[in-house]
Coordinates of C-alpha atoms in Angstrom, one line a residue:
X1 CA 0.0 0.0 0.0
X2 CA 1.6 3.7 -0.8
X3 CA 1.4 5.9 2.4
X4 CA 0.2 9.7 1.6
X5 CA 2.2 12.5 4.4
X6 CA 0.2 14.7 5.7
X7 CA 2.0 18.0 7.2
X8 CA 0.3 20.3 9.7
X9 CA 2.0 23.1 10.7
X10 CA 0.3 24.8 14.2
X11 CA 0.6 27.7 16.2
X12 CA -2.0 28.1 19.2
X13 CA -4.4 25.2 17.5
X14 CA -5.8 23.7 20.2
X15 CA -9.4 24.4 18.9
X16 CA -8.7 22.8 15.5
X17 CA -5.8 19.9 16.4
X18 CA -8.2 17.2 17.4
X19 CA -11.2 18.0 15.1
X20 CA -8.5 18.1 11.6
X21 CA -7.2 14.6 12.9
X22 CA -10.8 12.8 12.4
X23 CA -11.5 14.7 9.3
X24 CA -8.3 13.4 7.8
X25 CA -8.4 10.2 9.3
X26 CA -12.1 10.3 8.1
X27 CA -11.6 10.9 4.5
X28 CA -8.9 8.3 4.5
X29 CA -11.7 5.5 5.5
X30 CA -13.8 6.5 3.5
X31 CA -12.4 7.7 0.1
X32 CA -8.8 6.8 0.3
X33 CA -9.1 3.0 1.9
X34 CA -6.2 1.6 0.0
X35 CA -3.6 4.1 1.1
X36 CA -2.2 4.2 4.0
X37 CA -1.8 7.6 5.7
X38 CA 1.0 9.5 8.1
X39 CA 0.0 13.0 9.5
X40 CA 3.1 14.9 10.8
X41 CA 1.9 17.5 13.3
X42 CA 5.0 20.0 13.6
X43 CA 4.1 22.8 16.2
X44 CA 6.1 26.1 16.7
X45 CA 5.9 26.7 20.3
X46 CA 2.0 27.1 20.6
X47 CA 1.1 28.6 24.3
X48 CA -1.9 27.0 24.4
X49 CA -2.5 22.9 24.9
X50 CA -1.8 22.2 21.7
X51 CA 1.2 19.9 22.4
X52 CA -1.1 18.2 24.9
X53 CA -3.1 17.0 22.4
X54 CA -1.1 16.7 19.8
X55 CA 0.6 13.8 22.4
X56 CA -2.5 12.5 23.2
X57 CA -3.3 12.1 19.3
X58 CA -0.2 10.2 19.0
X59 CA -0.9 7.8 22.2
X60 CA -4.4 6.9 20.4
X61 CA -3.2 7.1 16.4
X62 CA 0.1 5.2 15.6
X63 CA -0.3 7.1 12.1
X64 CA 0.0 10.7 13.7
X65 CA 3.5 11.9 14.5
X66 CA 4.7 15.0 16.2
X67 CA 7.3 17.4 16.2
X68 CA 7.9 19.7 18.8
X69 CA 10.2 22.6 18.0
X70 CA 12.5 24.7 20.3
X71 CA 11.1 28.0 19.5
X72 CA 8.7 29.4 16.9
X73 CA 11.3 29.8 13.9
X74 CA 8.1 31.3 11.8
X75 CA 5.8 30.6 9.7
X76 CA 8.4 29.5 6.1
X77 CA 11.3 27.3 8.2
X78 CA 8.7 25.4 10.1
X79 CA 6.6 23.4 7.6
X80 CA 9.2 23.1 5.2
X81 CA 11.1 21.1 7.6
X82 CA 8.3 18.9 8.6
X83 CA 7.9 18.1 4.6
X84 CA 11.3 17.1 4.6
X85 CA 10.9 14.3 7.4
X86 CA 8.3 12.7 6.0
X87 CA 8.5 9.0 4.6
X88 CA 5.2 9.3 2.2
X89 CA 5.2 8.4 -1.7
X90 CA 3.3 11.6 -1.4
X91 CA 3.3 14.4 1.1
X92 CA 0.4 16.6 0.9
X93 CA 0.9 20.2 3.3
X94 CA -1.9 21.9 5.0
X95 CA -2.9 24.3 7.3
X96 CA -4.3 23.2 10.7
X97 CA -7.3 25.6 10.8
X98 CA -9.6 24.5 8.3
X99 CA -9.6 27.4 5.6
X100 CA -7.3 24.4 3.2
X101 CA -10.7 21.8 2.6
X102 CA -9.7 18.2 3.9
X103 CA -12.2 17.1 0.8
X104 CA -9.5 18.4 -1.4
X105 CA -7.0 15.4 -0.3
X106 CA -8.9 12.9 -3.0
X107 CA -8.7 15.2 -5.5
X108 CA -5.2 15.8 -5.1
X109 CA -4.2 11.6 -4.8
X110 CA -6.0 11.0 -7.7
X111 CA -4.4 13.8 -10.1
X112 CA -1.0 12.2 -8.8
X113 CA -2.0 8.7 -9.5
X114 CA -2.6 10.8 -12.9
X115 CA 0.9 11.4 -13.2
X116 CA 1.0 15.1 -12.1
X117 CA 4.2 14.9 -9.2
X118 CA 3.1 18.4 -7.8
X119 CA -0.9 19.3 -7.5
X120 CA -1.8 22.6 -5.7
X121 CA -4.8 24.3 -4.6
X122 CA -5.7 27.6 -6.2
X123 CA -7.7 29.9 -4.5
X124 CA -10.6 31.2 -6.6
X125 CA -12.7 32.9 -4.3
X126 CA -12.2 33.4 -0.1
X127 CA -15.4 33.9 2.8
X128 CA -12.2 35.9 4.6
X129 CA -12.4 39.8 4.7
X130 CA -12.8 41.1 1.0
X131 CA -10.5 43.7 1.8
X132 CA -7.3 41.5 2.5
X133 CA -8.3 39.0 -0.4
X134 CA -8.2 41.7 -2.8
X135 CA -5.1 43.3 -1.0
X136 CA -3.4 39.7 -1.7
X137 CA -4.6 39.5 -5.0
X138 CA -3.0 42.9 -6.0
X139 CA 0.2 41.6 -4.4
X140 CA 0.1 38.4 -6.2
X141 CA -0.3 40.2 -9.2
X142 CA 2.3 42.9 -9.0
X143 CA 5.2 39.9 -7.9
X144 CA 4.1 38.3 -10.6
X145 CA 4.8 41.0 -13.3
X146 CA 8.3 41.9 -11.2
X147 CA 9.6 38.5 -10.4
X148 CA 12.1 36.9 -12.7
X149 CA 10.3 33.5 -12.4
X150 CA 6.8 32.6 -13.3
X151 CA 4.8 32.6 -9.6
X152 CA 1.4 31.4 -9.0
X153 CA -1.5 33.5 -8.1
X154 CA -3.3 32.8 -5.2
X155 CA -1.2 29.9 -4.0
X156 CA -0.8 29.4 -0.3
X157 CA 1.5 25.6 -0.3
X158 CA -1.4 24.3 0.3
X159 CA -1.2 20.8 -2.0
X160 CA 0.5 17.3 -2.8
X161 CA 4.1 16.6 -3.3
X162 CA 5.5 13.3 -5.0
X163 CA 8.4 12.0 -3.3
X164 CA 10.6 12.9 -5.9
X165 CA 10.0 16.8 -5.4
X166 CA 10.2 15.9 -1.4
X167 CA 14.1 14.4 -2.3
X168 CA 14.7 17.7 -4.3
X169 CA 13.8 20.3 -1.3
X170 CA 16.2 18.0 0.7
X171 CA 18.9 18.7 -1.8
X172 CA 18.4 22.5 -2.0
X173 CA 19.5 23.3 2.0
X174 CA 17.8 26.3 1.6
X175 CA 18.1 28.0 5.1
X176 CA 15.1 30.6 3.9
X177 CA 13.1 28.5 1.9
X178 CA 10.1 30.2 0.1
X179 CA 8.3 27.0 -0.8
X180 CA 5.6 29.0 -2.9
X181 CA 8.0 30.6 -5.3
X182 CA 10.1 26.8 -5.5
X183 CA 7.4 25.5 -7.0
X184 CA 7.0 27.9 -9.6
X185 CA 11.0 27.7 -10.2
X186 CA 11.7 23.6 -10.0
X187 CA 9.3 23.1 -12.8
X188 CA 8.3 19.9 -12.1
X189 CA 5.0 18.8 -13.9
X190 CA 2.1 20.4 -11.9
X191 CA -1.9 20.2 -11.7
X192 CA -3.9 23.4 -10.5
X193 CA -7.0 22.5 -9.2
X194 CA -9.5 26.1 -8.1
X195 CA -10.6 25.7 -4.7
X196 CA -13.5 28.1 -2.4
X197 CA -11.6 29.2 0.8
X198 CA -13.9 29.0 4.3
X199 CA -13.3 30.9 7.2
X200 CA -10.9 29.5 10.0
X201 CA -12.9 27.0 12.0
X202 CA -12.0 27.9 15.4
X203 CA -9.5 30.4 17.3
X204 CA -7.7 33.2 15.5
X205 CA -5.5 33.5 12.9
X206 CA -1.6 34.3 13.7
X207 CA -1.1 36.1 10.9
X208 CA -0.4 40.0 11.6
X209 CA 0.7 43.0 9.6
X210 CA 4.7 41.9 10.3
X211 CA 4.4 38.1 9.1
X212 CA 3.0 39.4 5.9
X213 CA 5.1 42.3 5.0
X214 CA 8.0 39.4 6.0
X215 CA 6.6 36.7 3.2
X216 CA 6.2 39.8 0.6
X217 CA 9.8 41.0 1.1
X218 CA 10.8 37.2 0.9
X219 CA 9.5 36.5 -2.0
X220 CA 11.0 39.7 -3.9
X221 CA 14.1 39.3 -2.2
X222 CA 14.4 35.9 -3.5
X223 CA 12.9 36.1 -6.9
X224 CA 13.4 39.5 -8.1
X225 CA 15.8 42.0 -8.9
X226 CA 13.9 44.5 -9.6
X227 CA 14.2 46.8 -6.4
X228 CA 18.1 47.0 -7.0
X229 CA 18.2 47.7 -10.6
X230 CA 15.4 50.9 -9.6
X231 CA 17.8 52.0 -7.1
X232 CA 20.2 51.8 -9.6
X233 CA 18.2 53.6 -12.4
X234 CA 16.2 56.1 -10.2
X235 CA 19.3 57.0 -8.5
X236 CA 21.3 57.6 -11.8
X237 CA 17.8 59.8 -13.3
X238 CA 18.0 61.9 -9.9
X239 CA 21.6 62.8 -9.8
X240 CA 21.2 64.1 -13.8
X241 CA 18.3 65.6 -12.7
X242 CA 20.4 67.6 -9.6
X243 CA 23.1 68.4 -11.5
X244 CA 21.5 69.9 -14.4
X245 CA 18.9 72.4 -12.1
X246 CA 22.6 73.0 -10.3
X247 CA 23.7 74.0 -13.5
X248 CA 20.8 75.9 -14.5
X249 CA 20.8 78.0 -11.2
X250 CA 24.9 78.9 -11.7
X251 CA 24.0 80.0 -15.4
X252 CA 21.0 82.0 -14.4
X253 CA 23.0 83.5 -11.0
X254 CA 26.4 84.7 -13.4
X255 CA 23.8 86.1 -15.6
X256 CA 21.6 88.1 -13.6
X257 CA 24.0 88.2 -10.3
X258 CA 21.7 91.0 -8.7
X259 CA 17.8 90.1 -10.0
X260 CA 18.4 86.3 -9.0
X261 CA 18.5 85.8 -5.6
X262 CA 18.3 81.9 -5.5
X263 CA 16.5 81.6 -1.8
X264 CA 16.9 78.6 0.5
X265 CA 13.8 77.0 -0.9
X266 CA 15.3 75.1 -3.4
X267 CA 17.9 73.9 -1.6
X268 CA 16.0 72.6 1.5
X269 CA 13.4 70.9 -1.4
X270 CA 16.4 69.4 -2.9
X271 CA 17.6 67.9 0.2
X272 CA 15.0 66.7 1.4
X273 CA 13.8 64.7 -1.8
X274 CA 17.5 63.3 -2.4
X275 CA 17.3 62.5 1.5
X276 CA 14.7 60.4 1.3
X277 CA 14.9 58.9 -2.0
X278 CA 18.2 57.3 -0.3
X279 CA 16.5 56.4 3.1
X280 CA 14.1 54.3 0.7
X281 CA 16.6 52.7 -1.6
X282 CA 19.2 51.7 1.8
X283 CA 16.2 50.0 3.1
X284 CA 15.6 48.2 0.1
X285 CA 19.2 47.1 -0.2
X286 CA 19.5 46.4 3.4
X287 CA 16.6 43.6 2.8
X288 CA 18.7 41.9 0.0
X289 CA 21.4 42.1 2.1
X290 CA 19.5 40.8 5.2
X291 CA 18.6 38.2 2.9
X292 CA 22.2 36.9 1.9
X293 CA 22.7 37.5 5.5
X294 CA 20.2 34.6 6.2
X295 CA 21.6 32.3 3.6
X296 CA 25.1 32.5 4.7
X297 CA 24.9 32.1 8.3
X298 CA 23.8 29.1 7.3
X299 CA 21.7 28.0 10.1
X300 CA 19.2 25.2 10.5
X301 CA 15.6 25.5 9.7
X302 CA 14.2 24.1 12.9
X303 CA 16.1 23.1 16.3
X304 CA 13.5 20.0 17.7
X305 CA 12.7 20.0 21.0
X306 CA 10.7 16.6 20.7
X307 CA 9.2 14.0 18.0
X308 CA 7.0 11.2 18.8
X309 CA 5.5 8.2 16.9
X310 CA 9.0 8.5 14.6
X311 CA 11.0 5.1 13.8
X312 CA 13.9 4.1 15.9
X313 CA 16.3 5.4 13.6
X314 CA 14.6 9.0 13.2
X315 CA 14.3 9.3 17.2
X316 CA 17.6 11.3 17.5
X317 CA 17.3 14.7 17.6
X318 CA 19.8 16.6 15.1
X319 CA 21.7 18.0 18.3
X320 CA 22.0 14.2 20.0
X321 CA 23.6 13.3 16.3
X322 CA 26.0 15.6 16.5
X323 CA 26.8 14.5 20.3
X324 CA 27.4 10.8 19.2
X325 CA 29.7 11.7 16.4
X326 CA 31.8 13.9 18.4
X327 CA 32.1 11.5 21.0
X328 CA 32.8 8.2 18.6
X329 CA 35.6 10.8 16.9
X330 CA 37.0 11.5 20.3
X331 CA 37.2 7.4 20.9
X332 CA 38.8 6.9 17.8
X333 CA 41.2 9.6 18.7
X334 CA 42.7 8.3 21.7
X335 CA 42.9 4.8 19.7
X336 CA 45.1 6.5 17.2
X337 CA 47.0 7.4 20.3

C-alpha cells in the first residue's frame, strides 16, 4: 500500500488539532481505503494545549507523529522542515485551521496517480475579509509582473508533493526556503486545481501585519531584482536631474547676479527629496542584504525539542547526532593514540 504525508504546521491550535485529525483520518476510510496515511503534526511553540493533544493524538493514532520545536522559527522554516521528514510516496501540506478543505485530499491523490508529481490548490474565491483577499490579490499580481520566475497567483502551499519533489527540497538546503515561489522555479509537472476558501474553524489566525510584510519581502528578495536595478536607475535619473537644475541656477545667478537671488527653498526641497529617496533605496538594499545574510549564516531551519511516533532510527534529535559523532571521533582519537 503507498502511504500519503500529511504535514500540519500549528501555532495556538488547540481548537482545530483534534477536530483536523478525524476529518483526515475520516476521508482516509472513507475515500482513500487503499492508502495508508501518516500525519506529521509540527508545532512552533503554541502557548496554548496544543502539544497536549497533539501527544495525546499520538498515544491513540500510531499514524499521527509529532514534532515539537524549540522555539517558533516562523511561519516558512517550520513546515518546510516537517515536509522534509516525512516518509510518504506523497506528502500533501496543509494548514491546521480548516480554511485548506480536507475534501481536497482525493482530489489531489488522484491527479498524482494521474501522473502530475506536484498538485496545488488555487484559491478562486475566499469567505475571509474582502479587503485582505483583494489586497493579496494585487500583491500576487504585482510579484508576478516583477519577479524573474513565473509565480502562481493565489497559492498558499497548500497541496501534494511526490516523493521525488520531497528528495529535491532536501537537496536545496535552503536555510530561507520560500516554498511557494520553489514550486514555480523547479518546474516539475504540476496540476492546479481552483478551490473556495472557508473561514478559519476555530480560534484566531496568527497572521499579523509583520508576518505578511516578511513573506512579501521574501518573495521579492528571492525572486526579483527589480528593487536594486530601480535604485540603480532612479538614482542615476536623480543625480542628472540635480546636477542639471545646479547647472541651471549657476547660469542663471552669473547672468543676472543681482535680480536672481536663488532663496533657500530650493535647496531645502532638494535635500529633502535626495534625503529620502536614499532612506528608501538603503532600506531596500538592506533587505537583500538581510537576505544573503540569512543564507550564509547558514543555520538550520528548525532546532527539535521533541518528536513522537517517529522510527527508531529517526528518534535522534539533530543536536544528540552531532553528540554521538563527536564523542565516537574523540574514541577513535585516543585509539590512534
Amino acid at each position: 500500500m503507498k502511504t500519503i504525508s500529511v504535514v500540519v504546521p500549528c501555532y495556538n491550535e488547540e481548537e482545530n488539532v483534534e477536530a483536523l485529525h478525524q476529518a483526515i483520518s475520516g476521508v482516509f476510510k472513507k475515500e482513500l481505503p487503499e492508502y495508508c496515511y501518516e500525519i506529521i503534526f509540527i508545532d512552533n511553540d503554541s502557548r496554548d494545549r496544543t502539544r497536549e493533544i497533539i501527544r495525546k493524538l499520538c498515544s491513540l493514532d500510531q499514524g499521527v507523529k509529532g514534532i515539537f520545536n524549540a522555539k517558533n522559527f516562523g511561519q516558512f522554516n517550520s513546515p518546510y522542515y516537517a515536509m522534509l521528514q516525512s516518509t510518504g510516496d506523497a506528502t500533501i501540506l496543509m494548514a491546521a485551521d480548516f480554511q485548506d478543505p480536507v475534501e481536497m485530499i482525493p482530489k489531489y491523490v488522484k491527479e498524482w496517480e494521474n501522473g502530475y508529481k506536484i498538485v496545488i490548490g488555487i484559491k478562486k474565491s475566499s469567505k475571509e475579509n474582502r479587503i485582505m483577499y483583494w489586497l493579496r490579490s494585487c500583491y500576487y499580481k504585482c510579484i508576478k509582473k516583477l519577479s524573474d520566475v513565473e509565480q502562481i497567483e493565489h497559492f498558499t502551499g497548500f497541496g501534494l508533493y511526490d516523493a521525488r519533489f520531497i528528495k529535491v527540497l532536501k537537496e536545496l538546503d535552503d536555510p530561507t526556503p520560500f516554498l511557494r515561489g520553489i514550486v514555480a522555479e523547479l518546474g516539475f509537472r504540476r496540476k492546479e486545481i481552483p478551490y473556495e476558501q472557508p473561514k478559519r474553524r476555530a480560534g484566531k489566525t496568527s497572521n499579523n501585519f509583520y508576518r505578511l510584510y516578511d513573506a512579501a519581502m521574501l518573495s521579492i528578495t528571492s525572486y526579483t531584482k527589480v528593487g536594486l536595478r530601480i535604485a540603480t536607475i532612479f538614482g542615476s535619473i536623480c543625480s542628472f536631474a540635480s546636477m542639471l537644475v545646479a547647472l541651471i541656477y549657476l547660469i542663471m545667478k552669473l547672468m543676472y547676479w543681482d535680480r536672481f537671488p536663488a532663496g533657500m527653498a530650493p535647496l531645502l526641497i532638494g535635500m529633502c527629496f535626495l534625503g529620502s529617496v536614499q532612506i528608501f533605496f538603503i532600506g531596500m538594499v538592506g533587505e537583500y542584504i538581510l537576505s544573503i545574510n540569512a543564507r550564509i549564516m547558514k543555520r538550520p531551519l528548525v532546532i527539535e525539542e521533541e518528536r513522537i511516533n517517529f522510527t527508531s532510527g529517526q528518534e535522534n534529535e539533530p543536536e544528540e547526532d552531532m553528540l554521538l559523532t563527536a564523542a565516537s571521533m574523540e574514541d577513535g582519537n585516543r585509539d590512534e593514540i
